[in-house]
Amino acid sequence: MTRQSFLKGAFILMIAGFITKILGFINRIVMARILGEEGVGLYMMAVPTFILAITLTQIGLPVAIAKFVAEAEAVNDKQRVKKILTVSLAVTSVISIILTIGIMFLTPILAKTLLTDERTYYPLMAILPVVPVIAVSSVLRGYFQGKQNMKPSAYAQVLEQVVRITIIAICIQLFLPYGIEYAAAGAMLSAVLGEVASLLFLLTLFQREKHLSIRSGFFTTVKESKGTFYSLMDIALPTTGSRLIGSVSYFFEPIVVMQSLAIAGVAASVATQQYGILNGYAFPLLSLPAFITYALSTALVPSISEAMAKRQHKLVEHRLQQALRISLITGGWSVVILYVFASPVLTLMYGSDSATAFIQLLAPCFLFHYFQSPLTSVLQALNLARAAMMNTFIGAIVKLIVIFVLASRPEFQMMGVALAIAANIVTVTFLHYATVLKKITFTIYAKDYIFGGLAIGIAGAFGFYLHKYIIFSHSLGIQTLWEITLTTIVYIVLLFTFKLIRKEELSRLPIIRKLSFLK
């Protein structure tokens, strides 16, 4: 793959990621509006099981498949490509059968005993159809990426969200007369149908690959491909390490939360509602700006890897400084807007501002979350993926312990869960930073962070003054839009004043170069 085609592929995935993020956000708004806080809580308590099922089914195979398919395609070895796909399908199929049976038998225990709300049984059971779907789609995604064709994965990703948004209201309304738990199952079913649509799209594209037949001699190929199996596992299992830790931690989160709140004397229905407010209302808003740091991270890995290979250590530090400064700028804007305007933004989007306290507590801590992505990418580029995995594991343990200690206390309850999430974010970010320092020389430019803090503080105070004392319109939407726009302008002016945005860096952006040319 040439450098241009690589950048083009990365850009396609980045744009798809951004569109998917926006569509997913719209999907959450639609769901929250129809289901309400308690229904969202039931849905959100099933989501960690959904994510864990996907992670276990894939076990990192898409990355391994992409690597080996690319190698086989380079020498035009179609037989090896067939072996890779056949073995991968066999592995994911076996895992999906085991997982489906496991979920079926364990769901009653998980719902009634561990999550302490037997109504979660229905959204949990709605997960079952997605396991075999993911088993096949993960193999196809890896295949197309291995052929250096990023468009199928990108289009499938967007299609999945479009289908979910299109049918989520229908699914929820269809089951709502039977009870809120059935409506939550309907919301989960829309996610499953989105995955099905994505799979059908990928299968249609794969069928056009007429030179490749998987079905003929399937079992014979599996028997003769032990070496292929071991090669795939050598790449797949280490790759999935960090993601598996995150998924397992996320799986245990609602269990520990519900058990802790039960100790604090909170009724199951109230706990479910509060969990829905935190995870269904607050988190989508807090994580929305993360697509910017994701884009940074995508560009950072090859840049850092190349600089390290050439022993250009100053360039490595320069790239990391740039990434962290951009994370500070974009994350700082997010902190200001979400902290000051949490209540009106929540009201406009969800029809309720019940998550305001959670957002105002977590928004400043999420600044560390925006730093986390570039630091993780640097660790990967420096061949420290295992260290990053251990940092993630430590953060997960810290989160679960703090949840139990604080959420079980009547004076904290769900606010204790929010504090635990903040502790996790700060812990992992500092551990990543400490690990980077062991590998490369890194100077902290305190002036940038002091000025960044000043810009956040001044813009925040300005926004608070507007929100409190200035009336632009009696329409909440227009009033909020004016307040956010003026606060953003003040923030940008401060960034230029403090030289946190530099003209020479802006001039390198293609859109700025085009505007300069037009002048």
Coordinates of C-alpha atoms in Angstrom, one line a residue:
M1 CA 0.0 0.0 0.0
T2 CA 1.4 3.4 -0.9
R3 CA 1.6 6.2 1.6
Q4 CA -1.2 8.0 -0.2
S5 CA -3.6 5.0 -0.2
F6 CA -2.9 4.4 3.5
L7 CA -3.8 8.0 4.4
K8 CA -6.8 7.8 2.2
G9 CA -7.9 4.6 3.9
A10 CA -7.4 6.0 7.3
F11 CA -9.3 9.2 6.3
I12 CA -12.2 7.1 5.1
L13 CA -12.4 5.2 8.4
M14 CA -12.1 8.5 10.3
I15 CA -15.0 10.1 8.5
A16 CA -17.0 7.0 9.0
G17 CA -16.2 7.0 12.7
F18 CA -17.3 10.6 13.0
I19 CA -20.6 10.0 11.1
T20 CA -21.2 6.9 13.2
K21 CA -20.6 8.9 16.4
I22 CA -23.1 11.5 15.4
L23 CA -25.7 8.9 14.3
G24 CA -25.1 6.9 17.5
F25 CA -25.7 10.1 19.4
I26 CA -29.0 10.7 17.6
N27 CA -30.0 7.1 18.3
R28 CA -29.4 7.6 22.0
I29 CA -31.6 10.8 21.9
V30 CA -34.5 9.0 20.2
M31 CA -34.2 6.1 22.7
A32 CA -34.1 8.4 25.7
R33 CA -37.1 10.4 24.5
I34 CA -39.3 7.3 24.1
L35 CA -38.0 5.0 26.8
G36 CA -37.5 7.4 29.6
E37 CA -34.9 7.2 32.4
E38 CA -35.9 3.8 33.8
G39 CA -36.1 2.2 30.3
V40 CA -32.7 3.6 29.3
G41 CA -31.4 2.2 32.6
L42 CA -32.6 -1.3 31.7
Y43 CA -31.1 -1.0 28.2
M44 CA -27.8 0.3 29.5
M45 CA -27.4 -2.5 32.1
A46 CA -27.6 -5.0 29.2
V47 CA -25.1 -3.1 26.9
P48 CA -22.0 -4.3 28.8
T49 CA -23.0 -7.9 28.1
F50 CA -23.6 -7.0 24.5
I51 CA -20.1 -5.4 24.2
L52 CA -18.5 -8.4 26.0
A53 CA -20.2 -10.9 23.6
I54 CA -18.9 -8.9 20.6
T55 CA -15.3 -8.8 22.1
L56 CA -15.3 -12.6 22.9
T57 CA -16.7 -13.5 19.5
Q58 CA -14.1 -11.5 17.6
I59 CA -11.2 -12.3 19.9
G60 CA -9.0 -9.8 17.9
L61 CA -9.4 -11.8 14.7
P62 CA -10.2 -8.9 12.4
V63 CA -6.7 -7.5 12.9
A64 CA -5.0 -10.9 12.4
I65 CA -7.1 -11.6 9.3
A66 CA -6.3 -8.2 7.8
K67 CA -2.5 -8.8 8.4
F68 CA -2.4 -12.3 6.8
V69 CA -4.8 -11.6 4.0
A70 CA -2.6 -8.6 3.0
E71 CA 0.5 -10.8 3.0
A72 CA -1.3 -13.5 0.9
E73 CA -2.7 -11.0 -1.5
A74 CA 0.8 -9.5 -2.0
V75 CA 2.0 -12.8 -3.5
N76 CA -1.4 -13.6 -5.1
D77 CA -1.9 -16.7 -2.9
K78 CA -5.7 -17.3 -3.1
Q79 CA -5.4 -20.7 -1.5
R80 CA -3.9 -19.1 1.7
V81 CA -6.6 -16.5 1.7
K82 CA -9.2 -19.3 1.6
K83 CA -7.5 -21.1 4.5
I84 CA -7.4 -17.8 6.6
L85 CA -11.1 -17.2 6.1
T86 CA -12.2 -20.8 6.6
V87 CA -10.3 -21.2 9.8
S88 CA -11.5 -17.8 11.1
L89 CA -15.1 -18.6 10.4
A90 CA -14.7 -22.0 12.1
V91 CA -13.2 -20.4 15.2
T92 CA -15.8 -17.6 15.4
S93 CA -18.7 -20.1 14.8
V94 CA -17.6 -22.4 17.6
I95 CA -17.2 -19.4 20.0
S96 CA -20.6 -18.0 19.0
I97 CA -22.3 -21.4 19.7
I98 CA -20.7 -21.6 23.1
L99 CA -21.5 -18.0 23.9
T100 CA -25.1 -18.2 22.8
I101 CA -25.7 -21.3 25.0
G102 CA -23.9 -19.6 27.9
I103 CA -25.9 -16.4 27.7
M104 CA -29.1 -18.4 27.4
F105 CA -28.5 -20.3 30.6
L106 CA -26.7 -17.5 32.6
T107 CA -29.2 -14.7 31.8
P108 CA -31.7 -15.6 34.6
I109 CA -29.0 -15.6 37.2
L110 CA -27.4 -12.4 35.8
A111 CA -30.7 -10.5 35.8
K112 CA -32.3 -11.6 39.1
T113 CA -29.2 -12.2 41.3
L114 CA -26.3 -10.1 40.0
L115 CA -28.1 -7.1 38.5
T116 CA -30.8 -7.3 41.2
D117 CA -33.5 -6.3 38.6
E118 CA -35.2 -9.3 36.9
R119 CA -36.6 -7.0 34.2
T120 CA -33.1 -6.9 32.6
Y121 CA -33.8 -10.5 31.5
Y122 CA -35.6 -9.3 28.4
P123 CA -33.0 -6.9 26.9
L124 CA -30.3 -9.5 27.8
M125 CA -32.1 -12.2 25.9
A126 CA -32.5 -9.9 22.9
I127 CA -28.6 -10.0 22.6
L128 CA -28.6 -13.7 21.6
P129 CA -29.1 -13.2 17.8
V130 CA -26.2 -10.8 17.5
V131 CA -23.5 -13.4 18.5
P132 CA -23.6 -15.5 15.2
V133 CA -24.0 -12.3 13.2
I134 CA -20.8 -10.8 14.7
A135 CA -19.0 -14.1 14.1
V136 CA -19.4 -13.8 10.3
S137 CA -19.2 -10.0 10.0
S138 CA -15.9 -9.7 11.9
V139 CA -14.2 -12.1 9.5
L140 CA -15.5 -10.2 6.5
R141 CA -14.3 -6.9 7.9
G142 CA -10.9 -8.3 8.4
Y143 CA -10.9 -9.7 4.9
F144 CA -11.7 -6.4 3.2
Q145 CA -9.2 -4.5 5.4
G146 CA -6.6 -7.0 4.4
K147 CA -7.3 -6.3 0.8
Q148 CA -6.6 -2.6 1.7
N149 CA -10.2 -1.7 0.9
M150 CA -11.5 0.3 3.8
K151 CA -14.8 1.4 2.2
P152 CA -16.8 -1.8 2.9
S153 CA -16.1 -1.5 6.7
A154 CA -16.8 2.2 6.7
Y155 CA -20.0 1.9 4.8
A156 CA -21.2 -1.1 6.9
Q157 CA -20.5 0.9 10.0
V158 CA -22.6 3.8 8.9
L159 CA -25.4 1.5 7.5
E160 CA -25.6 -0.2 10.9
Q161 CA -26.4 3.1 12.6
V162 CA -28.8 4.3 9.9
V163 CA -30.8 1.1 10.3
R164 CA -30.8 1.4 14.1
I165 CA -32.1 5.0 14.0
T166 CA -34.7 4.1 11.4
I167 CA -36.2 1.2 13.3
I168 CA -35.5 1.9 17.0
A169 CA -38.7 4.0 17.5
I170 CA -40.7 1.2 15.7
C171 CA -39.2 -1.5 17.9
I172 CA -39.7 0.4 21.1
Q173 CA -43.3 1.4 20.3
L174 CA -44.1 -2.1 19.2
F175 CA -43.1 -3.6 22.6
L176 CA -44.0 -0.7 24.9
P177 CA -47.6 -1.8 25.6
Y178 CA -46.3 -5.0 27.2
G179 CA -44.1 -3.1 29.7
I180 CA -40.9 -1.0 29.9
E181 CA -38.7 -4.1 30.1
Y182 CA -40.0 -5.3 26.7
A183 CA -39.5 -1.8 25.2
A184 CA -35.9 -2.0 26.4
A185 CA -35.6 -5.4 24.7
G186 CA -37.0 -3.7 21.5
A187 CA -34.2 -1.1 21.7
M188 CA -31.6 -3.9 22.0
L189 CA -33.3 -5.7 19.0
S190 CA -32.8 -2.5 16.9
A191 CA -29.1 -2.8 17.6
V192 CA -29.1 -6.4 16.6
L193 CA -31.0 -5.6 13.3
G194 CA -28.4 -2.9 12.6
E195 CA -25.7 -5.6 12.9
V196 CA -27.7 -7.9 10.6
A197 CA -28.0 -5.1 7.9
S198 CA -24.3 -4.5 8.2
L199 CA -23.6 -8.2 7.7
L200 CA -25.9 -8.5 4.7
F201 CA -24.1 -5.6 3.1
L202 CA -20.7 -7.2 3.6
L203 CA -21.9 -10.5 2.4
T204 CA -23.3 -8.9 -0.8
L205 CA -19.8 -7.4 -1.5
F206 CA -18.1 -10.6 -0.7
Q207 CA -20.3 -12.6 -3.1
R208 CA -18.8 -10.5 -5.9
E209 CA -15.4 -12.0 -5.1
K210 CA -16.3 -14.9 -7.5
H211 CA -12.8 -16.3 -7.5
L212 CA -13.1 -17.2 -3.8
S213 CA -15.3 -20.0 -2.6
I214 CA -15.4 -20.8 1.1
R215 CA -18.1 -23.5 1.2
S216 CA -16.3 -26.0 -1.1
G217 CA -14.3 -28.3 1.1
F218 CA -14.9 -26.3 4.2
F219 CA -14.2 -29.0 6.8
T220 CA -11.3 -30.5 4.8
T221 CA -9.6 -27.0 4.7
V222 CA -10.2 -26.6 8.5
K223 CA -8.5 -29.9 9.2
E224 CA -5.5 -29.1 7.0
S225 CA -5.0 -25.6 8.4
K226 CA -3.6 -26.1 12.0
G227 CA -0.6 -23.8 11.1
T228 CA -3.0 -21.1 10.0
F229 CA -5.0 -21.4 13.2
Y230 CA -1.9 -21.0 15.4
S231 CA -0.6 -18.0 13.3
L232 CA -4.0 -16.3 13.6
M233 CA -4.1 -16.8 17.4
D234 CA -0.6 -15.5 17.8
I235 CA -1.7 -12.1 16.5
A236 CA -5.4 -12.1 17.6
L237 CA -5.1 -13.0 21.3
P238 CA -2.5 -10.3 22.3
T239 CA -4.3 -7.7 20.2
T240 CA -7.6 -8.3 22.1
G241 CA -5.9 -8.0 25.5
S242 CA -6.7 -4.3 26.4
R243 CA -10.1 -4.5 24.8
L244 CA -11.0 -7.6 26.7
I245 CA -9.9 -6.1 30.0
G246 CA -12.1 -3.0 29.2
S247 CA -15.1 -5.2 28.2
V248 CA -14.8 -7.5 31.2
S249 CA -14.5 -4.4 33.5
Y250 CA -17.5 -2.8 31.8
F251 CA -19.5 -6.1 32.2
F252 CA -18.9 -6.1 35.9
E253 CA -19.6 -2.4 36.3
P254 CA -23.5 -2.6 36.5
I255 CA -23.3 -5.7 38.7
V256 CA -21.0 -4.0 41.3
V257 CA -23.2 -0.8 40.9
M258 CA -26.5 -2.6 41.6
Q259 CA -25.1 -4.6 44.5
S260 CA -23.5 -1.5 46.1
L261 CA -26.7 0.5 45.7
A262 CA -28.7 -2.4 47.2
I263 CA -26.4 -2.2 50.3
A264 CA -27.0 1.6 50.4
G265 CA -30.7 0.8 50.6
V266 CA -31.7 2.0 47.1
A267 CA -34.6 0.2 45.5
A268 CA -33.8 -1.8 42.3
S269 CA -36.1 0.4 40.1
V270 CA -34.6 3.6 41.4
A271 CA -31.0 2.3 40.9
T272 CA -31.9 1.2 37.4
Q273 CA -33.2 4.7 36.7
Q274 CA -30.1 6.4 38.1
Y275 CA -27.8 4.1 36.1
G276 CA -29.8 5.1 33.0
I277 CA -29.3 8.8 33.7
L278 CA -25.5 8.4 34.2
N279 CA -24.8 6.0 31.3
G280 CA -27.6 6.8 28.9
Y281 CA -27.8 10.6 29.2
A282 CA -24.4 11.9 30.6
F283 CA -21.9 9.6 28.9
P284 CA -23.0 10.2 25.2
L285 CA -22.5 13.9 25.7
L286 CA -19.2 13.6 27.5
S287 CA -17.7 11.2 25.0
L288 CA -18.9 13.1 21.8
P289 CA -15.7 15.2 21.3
A290 CA -13.5 12.0 21.5
F291 CA -13.6 11.6 17.7
I292 CA -11.1 14.5 17.5
T293 CA -8.6 12.7 19.8
Y294 CA -9.3 9.4 17.9
A295 CA -8.3 11.2 14.7
L296 CA -5.1 12.5 16.4
S297 CA -4.3 9.0 17.6
T298 CA -4.8 7.5 14.1
A299 CA -2.3 9.9 12.6
L300 CA 0.1 9.6 15.6
V301 CA 1.0 5.9 15.5
P302 CA 2.7 5.9 12.0
S303 CA 4.3 9.3 12.6
I304 CA 5.8 8.3 16.0
S305 CA 6.9 4.8 14.7
E306 CA 8.7 6.4 11.7
A307 CA 10.4 8.9 13.9
M308 CA 11.6 6.2 16.4
A309 CA 12.9 4.0 13.6
K310 CA 15.0 7.0 12.4
R311 CA 16.0 7.8 16.0
Q312 CA 14.5 11.2 15.7
H313 CA 13.7 11.5 19.4
K314 CA 13.1 15.3 19.3
L315 CA 10.5 14.8 16.6
V316 CA 8.8 12.1 18.7
E317 CA 8.5 14.6 21.6
H318 CA 7.4 17.4 19.3
R319 CA 4.6 15.2 17.8
L320 CA 3.4 14.2 21.3
Q321 CA 3.5 17.8 22.5
Q322 CA 1.4 18.8 19.5
A323 CA -1.2 16.0 20.1
L324 CA -1.5 16.8 23.8
R325 CA -1.9 20.6 23.1
I326 CA -4.6 19.9 20.6
S327 CA -6.3 17.6 23.1
L328 CA -6.1 20.4 25.7
I329 CA -7.6 22.9 23.2
T330 CA -10.5 20.7 22.0
G331 CA -11.1 19.0 25.4
G332 CA -11.0 22.4 27.1
W333 CA -13.8 23.7 24.9
S334 CA -15.8 20.6 25.7
V335 CA -15.3 21.1 29.4
V336 CA -16.5 24.7 29.2
I337 CA -19.6 24.0 27.1
L338 CA -20.7 20.9 29.0
Y339 CA -20.0 22.3 32.5
V340 CA -21.7 25.7 32.0
F341 CA -24.6 24.6 29.6
A342 CA -25.2 21.1 30.9
S343 CA -28.8 21.8 32.0
P344 CA -30.2 23.5 28.8
V345 CA -28.3 21.1 26.4
L346 CA -29.7 18.0 28.3
T347 CA -33.2 19.5 28.3
L348 CA -33.1 20.2 24.5
M349 CA -31.8 16.8 23.7
Y350 CA -33.5 14.5 26.2
G351 CA -36.3 16.6 27.6
S352 CA -34.8 16.2 31.1
D353 CA -31.8 17.8 32.8
S354 CA -31.5 15.1 35.5
A355 CA -27.9 14.2 34.4
T356 CA -26.6 17.8 35.1
A357 CA -24.9 17.0 38.3
F358 CA -23.1 14.0 36.8
I359 CA -21.9 16.0 33.8
Q360 CA -20.6 18.9 35.9
L361 CA -18.7 16.4 38.1
L362 CA -17.2 14.4 35.2
A363 CA -16.6 17.2 32.6
P364 CA -13.3 18.4 34.1
C365 CA -12.1 14.9 34.6
F366 CA -12.9 14.0 31.0
L367 CA -10.1 16.4 30.0
F368 CA -7.8 13.6 31.1
H369 CA -9.8 11.2 29.0
Y370 CA -9.1 13.3 25.9
F371 CA -5.3 13.1 26.7
Q372 CA -5.6 9.3 27.1
S373 CA -6.0 8.5 23.3
P374 CA -2.8 10.2 22.1
L375 CA -0.8 8.7 25.0
T376 CA -2.2 5.2 24.2
S377 CA -1.2 5.6 20.6
V378 CA 2.3 6.7 21.6
L379 CA 2.6 3.6 23.8
Q380 CA 1.6 1.4 20.8
A381 CA 4.0 3.1 18.5
L382 CA 6.8 2.6 21.1
N383 CA 5.9 -1.2 21.3
L384 CA 4.5 -0.7 24.8
A385 CA 1.1 -2.2 24.1
R386 CA 1.4 -4.6 27.0
A387 CA 2.2 -1.8 29.4
A388 CA -0.9 0.1 28.1
M389 CA -2.9 -3.1 28.8
M390 CA -1.6 -3.3 32.4
N391 CA -2.4 0.3 33.0
T392 CA -6.0 -0.3 31.7
F393 CA -6.3 -3.3 34.0
I394 CA -5.1 -1.3 37.0
G395 CA -7.6 1.5 36.2
A396 CA -10.4 -1.1 35.9
I397 CA -9.6 -2.5 39.3
V398 CA -9.5 1.0 40.8
K399 CA -12.9 1.8 39.3
L400 CA -14.6 -1.3 40.6
I401 CA -13.2 -0.9 44.1
V402 CA -14.1 2.8 44.3
I403 CA -17.6 2.0 43.1
F404 CA -18.1 -0.6 45.8
V405 CA -16.6 1.7 48.6
L406 CA -18.6 4.8 47.6
A407 CA -21.8 3.7 46.0
S408 CA -22.6 1.4 49.0
R409 CA -22.6 4.5 51.2
P410 CA -26.1 6.2 51.4
E411 CA -24.6 9.7 51.2
F412 CA -22.9 9.0 47.8
Q413 CA -25.0 6.3 46.0
M414 CA -24.8 6.9 42.2
M415 CA -22.6 9.9 42.7
G416 CA -20.1 7.4 44.0
V417 CA -20.2 5.6 40.7
A418 CA -19.4 8.9 38.9
L419 CA -16.5 9.5 41.2
A420 CA -15.2 6.0 40.5
I421 CA -15.3 6.6 36.8
A422 CA -13.4 9.9 37.3
A423 CA -10.8 8.0 39.4
N424 CA -10.4 5.4 36.6
I425 CA -9.9 8.1 33.9
V426 CA -7.3 10.0 36.0
T427 CA -5.5 6.9 37.1
V428 CA -5.1 5.4 33.6
T429 CA -4.0 8.7 32.1
F430 CA -1.3 9.3 34.6
L431 CA -0.1 5.7 34.3
H432 CA 0.1 6.1 30.5
Y433 CA 2.0 9.3 31.0
A434 CA 4.5 7.8 33.5
T435 CA 5.1 4.8 31.1
V436 CA 5.8 7.2 28.2
L437 CA 8.3 9.1 30.4
K438 CA 10.3 5.9 31.0
K439 CA 10.8 5.4 27.3
I440 CA 11.3 8.9 25.9
T441 CA 12.5 12.3 27.1
F442 CA 9.5 14.6 27.6
T443 CA 9.5 18.2 28.7
I444 CA 6.3 19.6 30.3
Y445 CA 5.7 23.2 29.0
A446 CA 3.9 24.4 32.0
K447 CA 3.1 27.7 30.3
D448 CA 0.8 26.0 27.8
Y449 CA -1.2 24.2 30.5
I450 CA -1.4 27.3 32.7
F451 CA -2.7 29.4 29.8
G452 CA -5.0 26.5 28.8
G453 CA -6.4 26.5 32.3
L454 CA -6.9 30.3 32.1
A455 CA -8.6 30.1 28.8
I456 CA -11.0 27.5 30.1
G457 CA -11.6 29.5 33.3
I458 CA -12.2 32.9 31.6
A459 CA -14.4 31.4 28.9
G460 CA -16.4 29.4 31.5
A461 CA -16.9 32.5 33.6
F462 CA -18.1 34.5 30.5
G463 CA -20.5 31.6 29.5
F464 CA -21.8 31.5 33.1
Y465 CA -22.5 35.2 33.1
L466 CA -24.3 35.0 29.7
H467 CA -26.4 32.1 30.9
K468 CA -27.3 33.7 34.2
Y469 CA -27.9 37.4 33.3
I470 CA -28.3 37.9 29.5
I471 CA -31.5 37.0 27.6
F472 CA -31.3 36.8 23.8
S473 CA -34.5 34.9 23.3
H474 CA -37.4 33.3 25.2
S475 CA -36.8 30.2 23.1
L476 CA -34.5 27.8 25.0
G477 CA -32.9 26.5 21.8
I478 CA -32.1 30.0 20.4
Q479 CA -30.9 31.2 23.8
T480 CA -28.6 28.2 24.2
L481 CA -27.3 28.5 20.7
W482 CA -26.4 32.2 21.2
E483 CA -24.7 31.5 24.5
I484 CA -22.6 28.6 23.2
T485 CA -21.6 30.5 20.0
L486 CA -20.5 33.6 21.9
T487 CA -18.6 31.5 24.6
T488 CA -16.9 29.6 21.8
I489 CA -15.8 32.8 20.1
V490 CA -14.3 34.1 23.4
Y491 CA -12.6 30.8 23.9
I492 CA -11.0 30.9 20.4
V493 CA -9.9 34.5 20.9
L494 CA -8.2 33.5 24.2
L495 CA -6.5 30.5 22.5
F496 CA -4.9 32.9 19.9
T497 CA -4.1 35.5 22.6
F498 CA -2.2 32.9 24.6
K499 CA -0.7 31.4 21.4
L500 CA -2.1 28.0 22.1
I501 CA -3.2 28.0 18.4
R502 CA -0.2 28.9 16.2
K503 CA -0.5 30.4 12.7
E504 CA 2.2 28.2 11.3
E505 CA 0.4 25.1 12.3
L506 CA -2.9 26.3 10.9
S507 CA -1.2 27.1 7.6
R508 CA -0.4 23.4 7.2
L509 CA -4.1 22.4 7.2
P510 CA -5.3 21.8 3.6
I511 CA -8.5 23.9 4.1
I512 CA -6.5 26.9 5.4
R513 CA -4.1 26.5 2.4
K514 CA -7.0 26.6 0.0
L515 CA -8.5 29.7 1.6
S516 CA -5.1 31.4 1.5
F517 CA -4.8 30.5 -2.2
L518 CA -8.3 32.0 -2.9
K519 CA -7.2 35.3 -1.3

